Coordinates of C-alpha atoms in Angstrom, one line a residue:
M8 CA 91.3 -89.7 15.2
P9 CA 87.9 -91.0 14.6
P10 CA 85.6 -87.8 13.2
L11 CA 83.7 -86.0 15.2
A12 CA 79.6 -87.0 15.0
P13 CA 77.1 -83.8 14.0
P14 CA 75.1 -82.6 16.6
R15 CA 71.3 -83.6 17.2
T16 CA 68.6 -81.1 17.0
V17 CA 66.0 -81.8 19.6
T18 CA 62.1 -81.0 18.7
P19 CA 59.6 -80.2 21.7
S20 CA 57.0 -82.5 21.8
R21 CA 53.9 -80.7 20.0
T22 CA 51.2 -82.7 21.9
P23 CA 48.4 -80.3 23.2
Q24 CA 48.3 -80.1 26.7
P25 CA 44.5 -79.9 28.5
L26 CA 43.3 -76.9 30.0
T27 CA 42.1 -77.5 33.4
G28 CA 40.0 -74.6 35.2
A29 CA 39.2 -71.3 33.8
F30 CA 40.6 -69.8 30.7
S31 CA 43.6 -67.6 31.2
W32 CA 44.5 -64.9 29.3
N33 CA 48.2 -65.4 30.3
L34 CA 48.1 -68.5 28.4
L35 CA 47.8 -66.7 24.6
P36 CA 50.7 -66.0 23.0
G37 CA 51.3 -61.8 22.6
W38 CA 49.6 -61.3 19.3
R39 CA 46.8 -63.6 20.1
W40 CA 45.6 -61.7 22.9
A41 CA 45.9 -58.3 21.3
A42 CA 43.3 -59.8 18.6
A43 CA 41.1 -61.0 21.1
A44 CA 41.0 -57.6 23.0
G45 CA 40.3 -55.9 19.2
A46 CA 37.4 -58.2 18.8
V47 CA 36.0 -57.2 22.4
A48 CA 36.1 -53.8 21.3
V49 CA 34.6 -53.9 17.9
L50 CA 31.6 -56.1 19.7
A51 CA 31.4 -53.3 22.6
A52 CA 31.2 -50.5 20.0
C53 CA 28.5 -51.9 17.7
S54 CA 26.0 -52.2 20.9
R55 CA 23.2 -49.9 20.7
A56 CA 23.4 -47.1 23.1
E57 CA 20.8 -45.6 25.1
P58 CA 18.8 -42.7 23.3
P59 CA 19.2 -39.4 25.8
Q60 CA 15.7 -38.7 27.2
E61 CA 14.1 -35.9 25.5
P62 CA 14.4 -32.9 27.5
I63 CA 10.9 -31.3 29.1
R64 CA 10.0 -27.8 27.2
A65 CA 8.9 -24.9 29.1
V66 CA 5.7 -23.7 27.1
K67 CA 3.5 -19.9 27.8
L68 CA 0.1 -20.7 28.1
L69 CA -2.9 -18.3 27.9
T70 CA -6.8 -19.0 29.0
V71 CA -9.2 -18.9 26.0
G72 CA -11.9 -16.4 27.1
A73 CA -14.1 -14.2 25.0
S74 CA -13.1 -10.9 24.2
P75 CA -14.9 -7.8 22.3
L76 CA -14.1 -7.2 18.8
S77 CA -13.0 -4.2 17.3
T78 CA -15.4 -2.7 15.5
Q79 CA -13.5 0.6 14.7
F80 CA -12.1 0.3 11.4
E81 CA -10.0 2.8 9.8
Y82 CA -9.3 3.6 5.9
A83 CA -6.1 5.0 4.5
G84 CA -6.5 8.1 2.0
D85 CA -4.9 10.8 0.5
V86 CA -5.7 14.6 0.6
R87 CA -7.0 16.5 -2.3
A88 CA -8.4 19.8 -3.2
R89 CA -11.7 19.8 -3.5
I90 CA -11.8 21.6 -7.0
E91 CA -9.1 20.4 -9.3
S92 CA -9.0 21.3 -13.0
R93 CA -7.2 20.0 -15.9
V94 CA -6.7 23.3 -17.9
G95 CA -6.4 22.9 -21.5
F96 CA -6.1 25.4 -24.6
R97 CA -9.3 26.7 -26.1
V98 CA -7.4 26.0 -29.6
A99 CA -5.3 23.6 -31.1
G100 CA -1.7 24.1 -32.2
K101 CA 1.7 23.6 -31.3
I102 CA 3.3 24.4 -27.6
V103 CA 6.0 26.7 -28.2
Q104 CA 6.4 27.2 -24.5
R105 CA 5.2 26.0 -20.9
Q106 CA 6.1 28.1 -18.2
A107 CA 4.0 26.0 -15.3
E108 CA 6.4 23.9 -13.3
L109 CA 5.3 20.9 -11.1
G110 CA 4.2 21.8 -7.7
Q111 CA 4.7 25.5 -8.8
R112 CA 2.1 28.0 -7.0
V113 CA 0.3 30.1 -9.4
Q114 CA -2.2 32.9 -9.5
A115 CA -4.9 34.1 -11.4
G116 CA -4.3 35.2 -14.9
Q117 CA -0.6 34.1 -14.6
V118 CA 0.2 32.4 -17.7
L119 CA 1.0 28.7 -17.9
A120 CA 1.9 27.7 -21.4
Q121 CA 1.6 29.3 -25.1
I122 CA 0.9 27.7 -28.5
D123 CA 2.0 29.4 -32.2
P124 CA 0.0 32.1 -32.3
R125 CA 0.7 33.1 -36.0
D126 CA -1.7 31.2 -38.0
Y127 CA -4.3 32.6 -35.6
Q128 CA -3.0 36.4 -36.0
L129 CA -3.1 36.2 -39.8
S130 CA -6.9 35.2 -39.7
A131 CA -7.4 38.1 -37.4
D132 CA -5.8 40.3 -39.6
A133 CA -8.0 38.7 -42.3
A134 CA -10.9 39.6 -40.6
R135 CA -9.7 43.2 -39.8
A136 CA -9.5 43.9 -43.9
Q137 CA -13.2 42.2 -44.0
V138 CA -14.4 44.8 -41.6
A139 CA -12.7 47.2 -43.9
S140 CA -14.1 46.1 -46.9
A141 CA -17.6 46.0 -45.2
Q142 CA -17.4 49.5 -43.6
T143 CA -16.7 51.0 -47.3
Q144 CA -19.6 49.2 -48.9
R145 CA -21.9 50.5 -46.2
D146 CA -20.8 54.2 -46.2
L147 CA -21.3 53.8 -49.9
A148 CA -24.9 52.2 -49.3
A149 CA -25.8 55.3 -47.3
A150 CA -24.6 57.9 -49.5
D151 CA -26.6 56.4 -52.2
Y152 CA -29.8 56.5 -49.9
Q153 CA -29.5 60.3 -48.8
R154 CA -29.2 61.0 -52.5
F155 CA -32.3 59.1 -53.5
S156 CA -34.1 60.5 -50.5
A157 CA -33.4 64.1 -51.9
L158 CA -34.6 63.0 -55.5
K159 CA -37.8 61.4 -54.1
A160 CA -38.5 64.7 -52.0
Q161 CA -38.6 66.5 -55.4
N162 CA -40.4 63.7 -56.7
F163 CA -37.9 63.0 -59.6
I164 CA -38.2 59.2 -58.2
S165 CA -40.6 56.5 -57.3
G166 CA -41.4 55.1 -53.6
A167 CA -40.1 51.8 -55.1
E168 CA -36.6 53.0 -56.1
L169 CA -35.9 54.9 -52.6
D170 CA -37.1 51.3 -50.9
R171 CA -34.3 49.6 -52.9
R172 CA -31.7 52.2 -51.7
S173 CA -33.2 51.6 -48.2
A174 CA -32.8 48.0 -48.7
T175 CA -29.3 48.1 -49.9
L176 CA -28.0 50.3 -46.9
K177 CA -29.6 48.0 -44.6
A178 CA -28.1 44.8 -46.2
A179 CA -24.4 46.8 -46.0
D180 CA -25.3 47.5 -42.5
A181 CA -25.5 43.9 -41.6
S182 CA -22.4 42.6 -43.7
L183 CA -20.5 45.2 -41.5
D184 CA -21.7 43.6 -38.2
Q185 CA -21.3 40.4 -39.7
A186 CA -17.6 41.4 -40.3
R187 CA -16.8 42.9 -37.2
A188 CA -18.1 39.6 -35.0
Q189 CA -15.7 37.6 -37.0
L190 CA -12.8 40.2 -36.3
A191 CA -13.8 39.7 -32.3
S192 CA -13.7 35.8 -33.0
Q193 CA -10.2 35.8 -34.6
G194 CA -9.0 37.9 -32.2
N195 CA -10.3 35.9 -29.1
Q196 CA -8.8 32.8 -31.2
A197 CA -5.3 34.8 -31.1
T198 CA -5.7 35.5 -27.4
Y199 CA -6.4 31.5 -26.7
T200 CA -3.0 30.7 -28.0
R201 CA -1.9 31.7 -24.5
L202 CA -3.2 29.2 -21.5
V203 CA -3.8 31.6 -18.2
A204 CA -4.6 30.2 -14.7
D205 CA -8.7 31.0 -14.0
T206 CA -8.0 31.1 -10.1
A207 CA -4.8 30.7 -7.6
G208 CA -3.9 26.9 -6.7
V209 CA -0.9 24.8 -7.2
V210 CA 0.1 22.7 -10.4
T211 CA -0.2 19.1 -9.5
G212 CA 0.7 17.7 -12.8
I213 CA 1.7 18.3 -16.5
D214 CA 0.2 16.6 -19.2
A215 CA 1.8 18.2 -22.1
E216 CA 5.4 19.3 -23.0
P217 CA 6.6 22.1 -25.4
G218 CA 7.0 20.8 -28.9
Q219 CA 3.5 18.9 -28.8
V220 CA 0.6 19.5 -30.7
V221 CA -2.5 19.8 -28.9
A222 CA -6.2 19.8 -30.0
A223 CA -8.4 22.1 -28.6
G224 CA -9.8 21.5 -25.3
A225 CA -6.8 18.8 -24.3
P226 CA -5.4 18.8 -21.1
V227 CA -1.7 20.7 -20.4
V228 CA -1.9 21.3 -16.5
R229 CA -3.6 20.1 -13.9
I230 CA -4.2 22.6 -11.2
A231 CA -5.3 22.2 -7.2
Q232 CA -7.4 25.2 -6.5
D233 CA -6.9 27.0 -3.4
G234 CA -9.4 26.2 -0.4
P235 CA -11.3 23.7 1.1
R236 CA -9.6 20.1 1.3
D237 CA -10.9 16.7 1.3
V238 CA -9.8 13.3 2.0
V239 CA -10.2 10.8 -0.7
F240 CA -10.3 7.0 0.0
S241 CA -12.1 3.8 -1.0
V242 CA -14.5 1.7 0.6
P243 CA -15.0 -2.4 0.1
E244 CA -18.4 -3.1 -1.3
D245 CA -19.4 -4.8 2.4
K246 CA -18.6 -1.8 4.4
V247 CA -19.9 0.9 2.1
S248 CA -23.2 0.9 3.9
R249 CA -21.8 2.3 7.1
M250 CA -20.9 5.5 5.3
R251 CA -23.6 8.0 4.6
A252 CA -23.3 11.9 4.0
G253 CA -23.2 14.1 6.8
Q254 CA -21.9 11.2 9.1
T255 CA -18.9 12.7 11.3
V256 CA -15.7 11.1 11.3
S257 CA -11.9 11.6 12.6
V258 CA -8.9 12.0 10.4
R259 CA -5.4 11.7 11.5
T260 CA -2.3 12.2 9.4
W261 CA 0.6 9.6 9.1
S262 CA 2.7 12.6 10.4
G263 CA 1.2 12.4 13.5
G264 CA -0.5 15.6 15.6
E265 CA -4.0 15.8 16.6
A266 CA -6.9 14.4 15.2
L267 CA -8.8 16.6 13.1
P268 CA -12.6 16.6 12.7
G269 CA -14.3 15.5 9.4
R270 CA -17.7 14.7 7.6
V271 CA -18.5 12.8 4.9
R272 CA -19.4 14.8 2.1
E273 CA -20.0 12.3 -1.2
V274 CA -20.3 8.5 -1.4
A275 CA -19.9 7.4 -4.9
A276 CA -23.3 5.9 -6.5
S277 CA -21.7 3.0 -8.2
A278 CA -18.3 1.1 -7.7
D279 CA -15.3 1.2 -9.5
P280 CA -15.2 -1.6 -12.5
V281 CA -11.6 -2.3 -11.8
T282 CA -11.4 -2.2 -7.9
R283 CA -14.8 -2.9 -7.3
T284 CA -14.9 -0.3 -4.7
F285 CA -16.8 2.7 -3.7
L286 CA -15.1 6.4 -3.7
V287 CA -15.6 8.4 -0.6
K288 CA -14.9 12.3 0.1
V289 CA -14.4 13.5 3.5
A290 CA -14.3 17.1 3.9
I291 CA -11.9 18.5 6.8
D292 CA -13.1 20.9 8.9
S293 CA -10.1 22.9 10.0
E294 CA -8.8 26.4 9.3
T295 CA -5.4 24.8 8.6
P296 CA -6.0 21.2 6.7
P297 CA -2.8 19.1 6.0
P298 CA -0.9 19.5 3.2
L299 CA -2.1 18.5 -0.6
G300 CA -0.9 14.7 -1.4
S301 CA -0.4 13.9 2.4
T302 CA -1.5 10.3 3.9
A303 CA -4.5 10.5 6.1
Y304 CA -6.7 8.2 8.0
V305 CA -10.1 7.9 8.7
I306 CA -11.7 6.5 11.7
P307 CA -15.4 6.7 11.2
A308 CA -17.9 6.7 14.7
S309 CA -18.8 3.2 15.8
A310 CA -22.6 2.7 14.9
G311 CA -23.2 0.1 17.5
S312 CA -23.1 0.6 21.2
E313 CA -21.8 -2.6 22.5
A314 CA -19.2 -4.6 20.7
P315 CA -19.8 -8.8 19.9
Q316 CA -17.7 -10.9 21.9
A317 CA -15.4 -13.7 20.4
I318 CA -12.5 -15.7 20.8
K319 CA -9.3 -14.2 19.7
L320 CA -5.7 -16.2 19.7
P321 CA -2.8 -14.4 18.8
T322 CA -1.2 -15.7 15.1
S323 CA 1.9 -17.0 17.3
A324 CA -0.2 -19.8 18.8
L325 CA -1.9 -21.0 15.7
R326 CA -0.5 -23.8 13.4
Q327 CA -0.7 -25.8 10.0
E328 CA -2.0 -29.2 10.4
G329 CA -2.7 -30.8 7.2
Q330 CA -5.6 -28.6 5.5
Q331 CA -6.5 -27.4 8.9
T332 CA -5.3 -24.8 11.3
A333 CA -4.8 -26.1 14.6
V334 CA -3.5 -25.1 18.1
W335 CA -2.1 -27.2 21.4
V336 CA -4.3 -27.4 24.1
Y337 CA -2.5 -28.3 27.4
D338 CA -3.8 -31.0 29.8
A339 CA -3.0 -30.0 33.5
A340 CA -4.0 -33.4 34.8
S341 CA -1.0 -35.4 32.8
G342 CA 1.2 -32.2 31.7
T343 CA 1.1 -32.8 28.3
V344 CA -0.5 -31.1 24.9
R345 CA -2.6 -31.8 22.6
S346 CA -3.7 -30.9 19.1
Q347 CA -7.1 -29.5 18.6
A348 CA -8.1 -28.4 15.3
I349 CA -9.8 -24.7 14.9
Q350 CA -11.8 -22.9 12.4
V351 CA -10.4 -19.5 11.9
A352 CA -13.5 -16.9 11.1
R353 CA -11.4 -13.9 10.0
A354 CA -9.1 -11.6 11.5
D355 CA -9.3 -8.9 14.1
G356 CA -6.2 -6.5 13.9
N357 CA -3.3 -8.9 14.7
E358 CA -5.2 -11.5 16.3
A359 CA -7.3 -14.0 14.9
V360 CA -11.1 -14.9 15.3
V361 CA -11.9 -18.4 16.2
G362 CA -15.0 -19.8 14.8
A363 CA -15.1 -23.1 16.2
G364 CA -13.1 -25.6 18.1
L365 CA -12.4 -23.9 21.4
S366 CA -14.2 -23.0 24.5
P367 CA -13.5 -20.6 27.3
G368 CA -11.6 -22.0 30.0
M369 CA -9.1 -24.0 27.9
Q370 CA -5.2 -23.4 28.3
V371 CA -3.2 -23.0 24.7
V372 CA 0.3 -22.7 24.0
A373 CA 0.8 -19.1 22.8
A374 CA 4.4 -19.6 21.5
G375 CA 6.8 -22.2 20.2
V376 CA 4.1 -24.5 18.6
H377 CA 6.2 -25.7 15.9
V378 CA 8.4 -27.7 18.2
L379 CA 6.0 -29.6 20.3
S380 CA 4.4 -33.3 19.3
P381 CA 1.5 -34.9 20.4
G382 CA 1.1 -36.2 23.8
Q383 CA 4.6 -34.4 24.7
K384 CA 5.4 -33.8 28.2
V385 CA 5.7 -29.8 29.1
Q386 CA 6.2 -27.9 31.8
V387 CA 4.3 -24.3 32.5
Y388 CA 6.8 -21.4 31.9
Q389 CA 7.4 -19.3 35.2
P390 CA 9.5 -15.9 34.7
K391 CA 11.8 -15.9 37.4
Q392 CA 12.2 -12.8 39.6
P393 CA 15.2 -10.8 39.4
D394 CA 17.2 -10.0 42.4
A395 CA 17.2 -6.7 43.8
A396 CA 20.6 -6.4 43.6
A397 CA 21.0 -7.4 39.9
N398 CA 21.8 -4.6 37.3
T399 CA 19.5 -4.4 34.1
G400 CA 21.9 -7.3 32.2
N401 CA 21.1 -9.9 34.9
I402 CA 17.6 -9.3 34.7
A403 CA 17.2 -9.8 31.1
T404 CA 19.1 -12.8 31.3
N405 CA 17.2 -14.4 34.2
N406 CA 13.8 -13.9 32.3
I407 CA 15.0 -16.4 29.6
A408 CA 13.3 -19.6 29.7
K409 CA 15.7 -22.7 30.1
P410 CA 14.3 -26.3 29.6
V411 CA 14.9 -28.8 32.2
T412 CA 16.8 -31.6 31.0
S413 CA 16.8 -34.9 33.2
G414 CA 20.0 -37.0 33.6
P415 CA 23.5 -36.2 34.4
T416 CA 24.7 -32.1 33.4
S417 CA 27.8 -30.9 33.5
T418 CA 28.8 -27.7 34.8
V419 CA 31.4 -26.0 32.7
S420 CA 32.9 -22.8 34.9
A421 CA 34.1 -19.7 33.1
P422 CA 37.6 -18.5 33.1
T423 CA 38.4 -15.7 36.1
R424 CA 40.4 -13.1 35.0

């Protein structure tokens, strides 16, 4: 039996077939089709998307106009006693006791502090001994004068001898008077070791403590005497000319209450060398003045009959543009805003006084100036009228300005309970 021949392998023909007509994705193998679809997706992702349109912002406007400037100035000061004395010992020494305390009310003659009196007591004892010695010398001179007077009457001595005895008696009298004066002085020195209040008042300061050695006249205790009260405050140099003695003012306290009448009592003749301000004292014409140390505001009477006019803007309308101050001016024809540089003259309360750059009738953006750009289109904010049946919470929500956007919007529904 002859052997069997091996089987033949048939190889398909690799001759490419020409494509006719339109290209069909079905002619590609599976992996090539996936690769082509991925390339198309990558190209689609790399294409630039159209930028969203900028929203039209709602802005609040105010119309520029001239308004009167506030010519009323208010100065803050504190209430003080008209007479405030700094008392101290009239002699030097070491403080051994202090009875006065800060804020304590004292009466006339009350002891405030005391220094060591031993040295002054010894000096008083020495002066007392000198008085006794001078008294003895005077008595002896008086007795001699009487004896010599009797001898002169009998012509046993001359008149010159009697004159010498008379001179000795007069010198003894003078020495006795001197010793007595020294005793009185030393007694006063011993009395001065106790510091007493001259008048009734309130202790407002303590300048020395026990154990401290003070010189004669050094302040130890400050006392605000009972009586009239003044409001003391400082006035800048450019405003001091509006203050004059006798001018009527109004005084109000920080704690509230009715305004009290006052009168300018004193204006400093020279400025303070540190603050360059002038000190002014106002007398309070009231039977119940404010407490000592309380804050008070002084409002002088206006000197002018009519206040000047000026353009004023709130600070929220101002912005910094480089080295200049600018505002946004609204153009009603185009509905856009443009930047306008202005000059701020000064402040008037919480508003800025415009010196140049604006004229009456212009419309200026009052809020949100830092989110706008030149030529940006805006719309005028119109507060919504709340529904009569809406509650307070709904009214507050409806008054919020919402920007208007162009293009499709999506609505999100709140879940219902």
